[in-house]
Amino acid sequence: MNIHTEDTKSSSKIADPDVELVESLPVRKADATTELDARGIPVDPETRRSEKRLKLKLDLIILPLMSMIYLFASMGRSDLGNAKISGMAEELRLSPSSYSNAATIFLVGYISMQLPGTLLIKIIGPNWQFGGAMLMWGLFTALSVLISGTGSLLAYRFLIGCAEGFIQGTLLYLSFWYTYRELATRGAIFYSTSSVASAFNGLIAYAITKDLDGHNGWRAWRWIFLIEGILPMAGSFIVMIFVPPTPETARFGFSAAEKELAARRAARSHNDPEAKLEWRKALLGLKDVHFWLLTIIACSGHYCISSLGNFLPDIILGFGYDIVKSQLMTVVVYACAFVGMLLWARLADITNARGAVLAASSATTALGYALLIGLTNTKGRLAGTCIVAFGAYANTVLTLSWLSMSIVGYTKRSGFRGRSSFHVLMVI
């Protein structure tokens, strides 16, 4: 699939921008002692060592900060399912349609804020935008202990979704630091925190249901919301202080030489630190057929992930497990999702055949659903659920990293990513 960009074309096998960058520079003749990379380009050994040291720092500083943001966001997104079977549905007398509405209204807020959440990164600043979003959704989650009926539940879930929409630009932000050939693997580590978060939710809900249900007159679901609201509020201050807006403006942990090298690496991925938001380009993707094809892929993947995240505790409860065991068994499913995300993304980076890897992960998801439909025994259906998670959760990182690699220019890249997420609402 060819994706037309502002000044280049890309396909499922992305053209390497390092070649384009080298071809624009004076060519240095290689002698017998000159090291060549896989493409036959002379490489200074000291520069290569410096780049390895820089990547290690990025993996220890930038990637964990972004992963922490998404970890807490995923906890806030999936805690509704755990709260439902921890007394919320009973205490609030929620009907199945009311619960479904609460899950959907979160997505309405989340998706409606994703386009501004990507376009405004350079105006607000990544540290203030991401940190402020964490502070707000943490506050709204903690205040969910005050919910007294369906109306207040819908209101709080909508506000939490709106706040979380402003972290949509986190993978775009990672593309400021990592080259194309590094992004899918790092994106998988980043997105795999969603499965880790859901597993944490299961463990937290398991412990709370066991030990805190009824404590101080609160059912377990209120404790779940309180604890999972305080955590992102505390993390928001770390993000505000330590997340640098661009490689050139990093204040902590990077030397001047490392910042210069990071800026050169960003240029390889067509990132311009002086790029400004150009509103006339924000809607260009609507005229591109490839945008719509990627949107269909993203919608399909998000549909699987959202339905699994919101209803997994109920699904496992339907297999015959009790409430406490159901909370614990969600951890097994999300562990499979974690492994799948890392595996599929690594394959995409190694082979550079991103479309083929995406098709293979989607086929695995279809196999899992077929097993769920065809099997009747508990262990087989649980295995089918694990296979669904193993294939489905990789869809997001594969689609968005492919998109980030294929679109040139800050405005167009941001607009593509924000609008592709917005259209997910059509299938939820």
Coordinates of C-alpha atoms in Angstrom, one line a residue:
M1 CA 0.0 0.0 0.0
N2 CA 1.6 3.3 -1.1
I3 CA 1.0 6.3 1.2
H4 CA 1.5 9.7 -0.5
T5 CA 3.1 12.2 1.8
E6 CA 4.0 15.9 1.4
D7 CA 7.2 15.1 -0.5
T8 CA 7.6 11.3 -0.6
K9 CA 5.9 8.0 -1.1
S10 CA 6.1 5.1 1.3
S11 CA 4.8 1.5 1.3
S12 CA 4.5 -1.3 3.7
K13 CA 8.2 -1.6 3.2
I14 CA 9.3 1.9 4.2
A15 CA 12.2 3.5 2.3
D16 CA 15.1 4.1 4.7
P17 CA 15.5 7.9 5.2
D18 CA 19.1 7.3 6.3
V19 CA 19.9 6.6 2.7
E20 CA 18.2 9.8 1.6
L21 CA 20.2 11.8 4.2
V22 CA 23.5 10.3 3.2
E23 CA 22.9 10.8 -0.5
S24 CA 22.5 14.5 0.1
L25 CA 25.9 14.8 1.8
P26 CA 29.4 14.7 0.2
V27 CA 30.4 11.1 -0.5
R28 CA 33.5 10.0 1.4
K29 CA 35.6 7.2 -0.3
A30 CA 35.9 4.1 1.8
D31 CA 39.4 2.6 2.3
A32 CA 40.2 -0.8 3.8
T33 CA 39.8 0.4 7.4
T34 CA 36.5 2.2 6.9
E35 CA 33.5 0.5 8.5
L36 CA 30.5 0.1 6.3
D37 CA 26.9 -0.4 7.5
A38 CA 24.4 -2.9 6.0
R39 CA 23.7 -0.5 3.1
G40 CA 27.4 0.0 2.2
I41 CA 27.5 3.5 3.7
P42 CA 30.7 4.5 5.5
V43 CA 30.2 4.9 9.3
D44 CA 32.5 6.4 11.8
P45 CA 33.0 3.9 14.6
E46 CA 33.0 6.6 17.3
T47 CA 29.7 8.0 15.9
R48 CA 28.2 4.6 16.0
R49 CA 29.3 4.1 19.6
S50 CA 27.9 7.5 20.5
E51 CA 24.6 6.6 18.9
K52 CA 24.3 3.4 20.8
R53 CA 24.9 5.2 24.1
L54 CA 22.3 7.8 23.1
K55 CA 19.7 5.0 22.3
L56 CA 20.4 3.5 25.7
K57 CA 19.7 6.8 27.4
L58 CA 16.5 7.2 25.4
D59 CA 15.4 3.7 26.4
L60 CA 16.1 4.5 30.1
I61 CA 14.7 8.1 30.2
I62 CA 12.3 9.0 27.4
L63 CA 10.7 5.6 26.8
P64 CA 9.9 4.9 30.5
L65 CA 8.4 8.4 30.9
M66 CA 6.1 7.9 27.9
S67 CA 5.3 4.4 29.0
M68 CA 4.3 5.5 32.5
I69 CA 1.8 8.0 30.9
Y70 CA 0.2 5.3 28.9
L71 CA 0.3 2.8 31.8
F72 CA -1.8 5.1 34.0
A73 CA -4.1 6.0 31.0
S74 CA -4.8 2.4 30.3
M75 CA -5.5 1.7 34.0
G76 CA -8.1 4.5 33.9
R77 CA -9.6 3.2 30.7
S78 CA -10.0 -0.4 31.8
D79 CA -10.9 0.0 35.5
L80 CA -14.6 0.3 34.7
G81 CA -14.9 -3.4 33.9
N82 CA -13.2 -4.4 37.2
A83 CA -15.4 -1.9 39.1
K84 CA -18.6 -3.3 37.5
I85 CA -18.2 -6.8 39.0
S86 CA -16.8 -5.4 42.3
G87 CA -20.2 -4.1 43.4
M88 CA -20.8 -1.1 41.2
A89 CA -23.5 -2.6 39.0
E90 CA -25.3 -3.9 42.1
E91 CA -25.1 -0.7 44.1
L92 CA -26.0 1.7 41.3
R93 CA -28.5 -0.8 39.8
L94 CA -26.9 -0.5 36.4
S95 CA -28.6 -2.2 33.5
P96 CA -26.5 -3.8 30.8
S97 CA -27.3 -0.9 28.5
S98 CA -26.4 1.7 31.2
Y99 CA -23.0 0.0 31.6
S100 CA -22.5 -0.1 27.8
N101 CA -23.3 3.6 27.6
A102 CA -20.8 4.4 30.3
A103 CA -18.1 2.5 28.3
T104 CA -19.1 4.3 25.1
I105 CA -19.3 7.8 26.6
F106 CA -15.7 7.5 27.7
L107 CA -14.7 6.8 24.1
V108 CA -16.7 9.8 22.9
G109 CA -14.7 12.1 25.1
Y110 CA -11.4 10.3 24.4
I111 CA -11.7 10.3 20.6
S112 CA -13.1 13.8 20.3
M113 CA -10.0 15.2 22.0
Q114 CA -7.5 13.2 20.1
L115 CA -7.1 15.5 17.1
P116 CA -6.5 18.6 19.2
G117 CA -4.3 16.3 21.4
T118 CA -1.9 15.7 18.5
L119 CA -2.1 19.1 16.8
L120 CA -1.4 21.1 19.9
I121 CA 1.7 19.3 21.2
K122 CA 4.1 22.0 20.0
I123 CA 1.9 24.8 21.1
I124 CA 1.2 23.6 24.7
G125 CA 4.4 21.6 25.1
P126 CA 4.6 17.8 25.6
N127 CA 5.5 18.0 29.3
W128 CA 2.6 20.4 30.2
Q129 CA 0.1 18.7 27.9
F130 CA 0.8 15.1 29.0
G131 CA 1.3 16.1 32.7
G132 CA -1.8 18.3 32.8
A133 CA -3.9 15.5 31.2
M134 CA -2.7 13.0 33.8
L135 CA -3.5 15.4 36.6
M136 CA -7.1 15.9 35.3
W137 CA -8.1 12.3 34.6
G138 CA -6.6 11.3 37.9
L139 CA -8.7 13.9 39.7
F140 CA -11.9 12.8 37.9
T141 CA -11.2 9.2 38.6
A142 CA -10.6 9.8 42.3
L143 CA -13.8 11.9 42.4
S144 CA -15.7 8.9 40.9
V145 CA -16.1 7.7 44.5
L146 CA -18.9 10.3 44.7
I147 CA -20.9 8.6 41.9
S148 CA -24.5 8.0 43.0
G149 CA -26.3 7.0 39.8
T150 CA -26.1 6.5 36.1
G151 CA -26.0 10.2 35.3
S152 CA -23.0 11.0 37.4
L153 CA -21.2 7.8 36.1
L154 CA -21.7 9.0 32.5
A155 CA -20.5 12.5 33.4
Y156 CA -17.3 11.3 35.1
R157 CA -16.5 8.8 32.4
F158 CA -16.9 11.5 29.7
L159 CA -14.6 13.9 31.5
I160 CA -12.0 11.2 32.1
G161 CA -12.1 10.3 28.4
C162 CA -11.6 14.0 27.4
A163 CA -8.6 14.3 29.6
E164 CA -7.0 11.1 28.3
G165 CA -7.5 12.2 24.7
F166 CA -4.7 14.7 25.2
I167 CA -2.1 12.0 25.5
Q168 CA -2.8 10.7 22.0
G169 CA 0.4 12.4 20.8
T170 CA 2.7 10.3 22.9
L171 CA 3.7 8.0 20.0
L172 CA 4.1 11.0 17.8
Y173 CA 6.4 12.4 20.5
L174 CA 8.5 9.2 20.4
S175 CA 9.0 9.7 16.7
F176 CA 10.8 12.9 17.6
W177 CA 13.5 10.8 19.2
Y178 CA 13.6 7.4 17.4
T179 CA 14.4 6.6 13.8
Y180 CA 12.0 4.7 11.6
R181 CA 13.7 1.4 12.1
E182 CA 13.5 1.8 15.9
L183 CA 10.0 3.1 16.3
A184 CA 7.8 0.0 16.0
T185 CA 9.7 -1.9 18.7
R186 CA 9.8 1.1 21.1
G187 CA 6.1 1.7 20.2
A188 CA 5.3 -1.9 21.2
I189 CA 7.1 -1.5 24.5
F190 CA 5.1 1.7 25.0
Y191 CA 1.8 0.3 24.0
S192 CA 2.4 -3.0 25.9
T193 CA 1.9 -1.0 29.1
S194 CA -1.8 -1.1 28.3
S195 CA -1.8 -4.9 28.8
V196 CA 0.4 -4.5 31.9
A197 CA -2.0 -1.8 33.2
S198 CA -5.0 -4.1 32.7
A199 CA -3.2 -6.9 34.5
F200 CA -2.4 -4.5 37.3
N201 CA -6.1 -3.5 37.4
G202 CA -6.9 -7.2 37.8
L203 CA -4.5 -7.7 40.6
I204 CA -5.5 -4.4 42.4
A205 CA -9.2 -5.3 42.0
Y206 CA -8.5 -8.8 43.3
A207 CA -6.7 -7.5 46.4
I208 CA -9.3 -4.8 47.0
T209 CA -12.3 -7.1 46.6
K210 CA -10.7 -9.5 49.0
D211 CA -9.6 -7.1 51.7
L212 CA -11.3 -3.7 51.4
D213 CA -14.8 -4.5 50.2
G214 CA -17.1 -2.9 52.8
H215 CA -14.2 -1.1 54.6
N216 CA -15.4 2.2 56.0
G217 CA -18.8 1.6 54.4
W218 CA -17.4 1.6 50.8
R219 CA -17.9 -1.2 48.4
A220 CA -14.7 -2.4 46.6
W221 CA -15.4 -0.4 43.4
R222 CA -15.1 3.0 45.2
W223 CA -11.7 2.0 46.5
I224 CA -10.6 1.0 43.0
F225 CA -11.5 4.4 41.6
L226 CA -9.8 6.2 44.5
I227 CA -6.5 4.3 44.3
E228 CA -6.3 4.4 40.5
G229 CA -7.0 8.2 40.6
I230 CA -4.2 9.1 43.0
L231 CA -1.5 7.2 41.1
P232 CA -1.7 9.3 37.8
M233 CA -2.0 12.6 39.8
A234 CA 1.3 11.8 41.5
G235 CA 2.9 10.8 38.2
S236 CA 1.9 14.0 36.5
F237 CA 4.4 16.1 38.4
I238 CA 7.3 13.7 37.2
V239 CA 6.2 14.2 33.6
M240 CA 5.9 18.0 33.9
I241 CA 9.4 18.2 35.3
F242 CA 11.4 15.6 33.3
V243 CA 9.8 15.4 29.8
P244 CA 11.8 17.6 27.4
P245 CA 9.7 19.3 24.6
T246 CA 12.3 18.5 21.9
P247 CA 15.7 16.8 21.7
E248 CA 17.4 20.2 21.5
T249 CA 15.8 21.4 24.7
A250 CA 16.4 18.4 27.0
R251 CA 17.5 19.7 30.4
F252 CA 18.3 16.5 32.3
G253 CA 20.4 13.5 31.5
F254 CA 21.8 14.5 28.1
S255 CA 25.1 16.2 27.2
A256 CA 25.4 18.9 24.5
A257 CA 26.9 16.4 22.1
E258 CA 24.1 13.9 22.8
K259 CA 21.5 16.6 22.2
E260 CA 23.1 17.5 18.9
L261 CA 23.2 13.8 17.9
A262 CA 19.5 13.4 18.9
A263 CA 18.6 16.3 16.7
R264 CA 20.4 14.8 13.7
R265 CA 18.6 11.5 14.3
A266 CA 15.3 13.4 14.4
A267 CA 16.1 14.9 11.0
R268 CA 16.5 11.5 9.6
S269 CA 12.8 10.9 10.5
H270 CA 11.8 14.2 8.8
N271 CA 11.3 16.0 12.2
D272 CA 12.0 19.7 12.1
P273 CA 12.3 21.4 15.5
E274 CA 11.2 24.7 13.9
A275 CA 8.1 23.1 12.3
K276 CA 4.9 25.0 13.1
L277 CA 1.2 24.0 13.0
E278 CA -0.2 24.8 9.6
W279 CA -4.0 24.6 9.7
R280 CA -4.4 24.5 5.9
K281 CA -2.6 21.1 5.9
A282 CA -4.6 19.7 8.8
L283 CA -7.4 18.3 6.6
L284 CA -5.2 17.0 3.7
G285 CA -5.6 13.4 4.8
L286 CA -9.4 13.5 4.0
K287 CA -8.5 13.5 0.3
D288 CA -6.1 10.6 0.6
V289 CA -7.5 7.1 0.0
H290 CA -4.7 5.6 2.0
F291 CA -5.8 7.5 5.0
W292 CA -9.2 5.9 4.8
L293 CA -7.7 2.4 4.3
L294 CA -5.5 2.9 7.5
T295 CA -8.6 4.2 9.3
I296 CA -10.5 1.0 8.5
I297 CA -7.6 -1.1 9.9
A298 CA -7.4 1.1 13.0
C299 CA -11.2 1.0 13.6
S300 CA -11.2 -2.8 13.4
G301 CA -8.3 -3.1 15.8
H302 CA -9.8 -0.6 18.3
Y303 CA -13.1 -2.3 18.2
C304 CA -11.5 -5.6 19.3
I305 CA -9.4 -4.0 22.0
S306 CA -12.1 -1.8 23.4
S307 CA -14.7 -4.5 23.7
L308 CA -12.2 -6.9 25.3
G309 CA -11.0 -4.2 27.8
N310 CA -14.5 -3.2 28.8
F311 CA -16.0 -6.6 29.1
L312 CA -13.2 -9.1 29.8
P313 CA -14.0 -9.5 33.6
D314 CA -17.6 -10.2 32.6
I315 CA -16.6 -12.6 29.8
I316 CA -14.4 -14.6 32.2
L317 CA -17.2 -14.5 34.8
G318 CA -19.4 -16.1 32.2
F319 CA -16.9 -19.0 31.9
G320 CA -18.0 -20.1 35.4
Y321 CA -15.3 -18.5 37.6
D322 CA -16.4 -16.6 40.7
I323 CA -15.9 -12.8 41.0
V324 CA -12.5 -12.9 42.8
K325 CA -11.1 -15.5 40.5
S326 CA -12.4 -13.7 37.4
Q327 CA -10.4 -10.6 38.5
L328 CA -7.3 -12.7 38.8
M329 CA -7.7 -14.6 35.5
T330 CA -7.8 -11.3 33.5
V331 CA -4.0 -11.1 34.3
V332 CA -3.4 -14.3 32.2
V333 CA -5.2 -12.8 29.2
Y334 CA -3.3 -9.5 29.4
A335 CA 0.0 -11.3 29.8
C336 CA -0.7 -12.9 26.4
A337 CA -1.5 -9.4 25.0
F338 CA 1.8 -8.1 26.3
V339 CA 3.9 -10.9 24.7
G340 CA 2.0 -10.5 21.4
M341 CA 2.6 -6.8 21.1
L342 CA 6.3 -7.2 21.6
L343 CA 6.6 -10.1 19.2
W344 CA 4.6 -8.6 16.3
A345 CA 6.3 -5.2 16.6
R346 CA 9.7 -6.8 16.7
L347 CA 8.9 -8.8 13.5
A348 CA 7.8 -5.6 11.8
D349 CA 11.1 -3.9 12.6
I350 CA 13.2 -6.8 11.6
T351 CA 11.4 -7.6 8.3
N352 CA 10.2 -4.0 7.5
A353 CA 7.2 -5.8 6.0
R354 CA 4.7 -3.9 8.2
G355 CA 1.6 -4.7 6.1
A356 CA 2.3 -8.4 6.2
V357 CA 2.9 -8.5 9.9
L358 CA -0.3 -6.5 10.5
A359 CA -2.2 -9.1 8.4
A360 CA -0.7 -12.0 10.3
S361 CA -1.6 -10.5 13.7
S362 CA -5.2 -9.8 12.5
A363 CA -5.5 -13.4 11.3
T364 CA -4.4 -14.6 14.7
T365 CA -7.2 -12.5 16.3
A366 CA -9.7 -14.1 13.9
L367 CA -8.5 -17.5 14.9
G368 CA -9.1 -16.7 18.6
Y369 CA -12.7 -15.5 17.9
A370 CA -13.3 -18.7 15.9
L371 CA -12.2 -20.8 18.9
L372 CA -14.5 -18.7 21.3
I373 CA -17.4 -19.4 19.0
G374 CA -16.7 -23.0 18.4
L375 CA -15.6 -24.3 21.8
T376 CA -17.8 -24.9 24.8
N377 CA -15.4 -26.0 27.6
T378 CA -14.0 -23.4 30.0
K379 CA -10.2 -23.9 29.4
G380 CA -10.7 -23.9 25.6
R381 CA -12.7 -20.6 25.7
L382 CA -10.1 -19.1 28.0
A383 CA -7.4 -20.1 25.5
G384 CA -9.4 -18.5 22.7
T385 CA -9.6 -15.3 24.7
C386 CA -5.8 -15.3 25.2
I387 CA -5.3 -15.8 21.4
V388 CA -7.6 -12.9 20.6
A389 CA -5.6 -10.6 23.0
F390 CA -2.3 -12.0 21.6
G391 CA -3.2 -10.9 18.1
A392 CA -5.5 -7.8 18.6
Y393 CA -3.4 -5.7 20.9
A394 CA -0.6 -5.4 18.4
N395 CA -2.9 -3.7 15.9
T396 CA -2.7 -0.2 17.4
V397 CA 1.1 -0.1 17.6
L398 CA 1.6 -1.6 14.1
T399 CA -0.9 0.8 12.5
L400 CA 0.2 4.0 14.3
S401 CA 3.9 3.3 14.0
W402 CA 3.4 2.6 10.2
L403 CA 1.5 5.8 9.9
S404 CA 4.1 7.8 11.8
M405 CA 6.9 6.5 9.6
S406 CA 4.9 7.1 6.3
I407 CA 3.8 10.7 6.8
V408 CA 6.2 13.6 6.4
G409 CA 5.6 16.9 8.2
Y410 CA 4.4 17.7 11.7
T411 CA 0.9 19.0 10.8
K412 CA 0.1 16.3 8.3
R413 CA 1.4 13.5 10.5
S414 CA -0.5 14.8 13.5
G415 CA -3.7 15.3 11.6
F416 CA -3.5 11.8 10.1
R417 CA -3.1 10.2 13.5
G418 CA -5.7 12.3 15.2
R419 CA -8.3 11.8 12.5
S420 CA -7.7 8.1 12.2
S421 CA -8.5 7.7 15.9
F422 CA -11.5 10.0 15.6
H423 CA -13.1 7.7 13.0
V424 CA -12.8 4.7 15.4
L425 CA -15.9 6.3 17.1
M426 CA -17.9 5.2 14.0
V427 CA -17.6 1.5 14.9
I428 CA -17.8 1.7 18.7

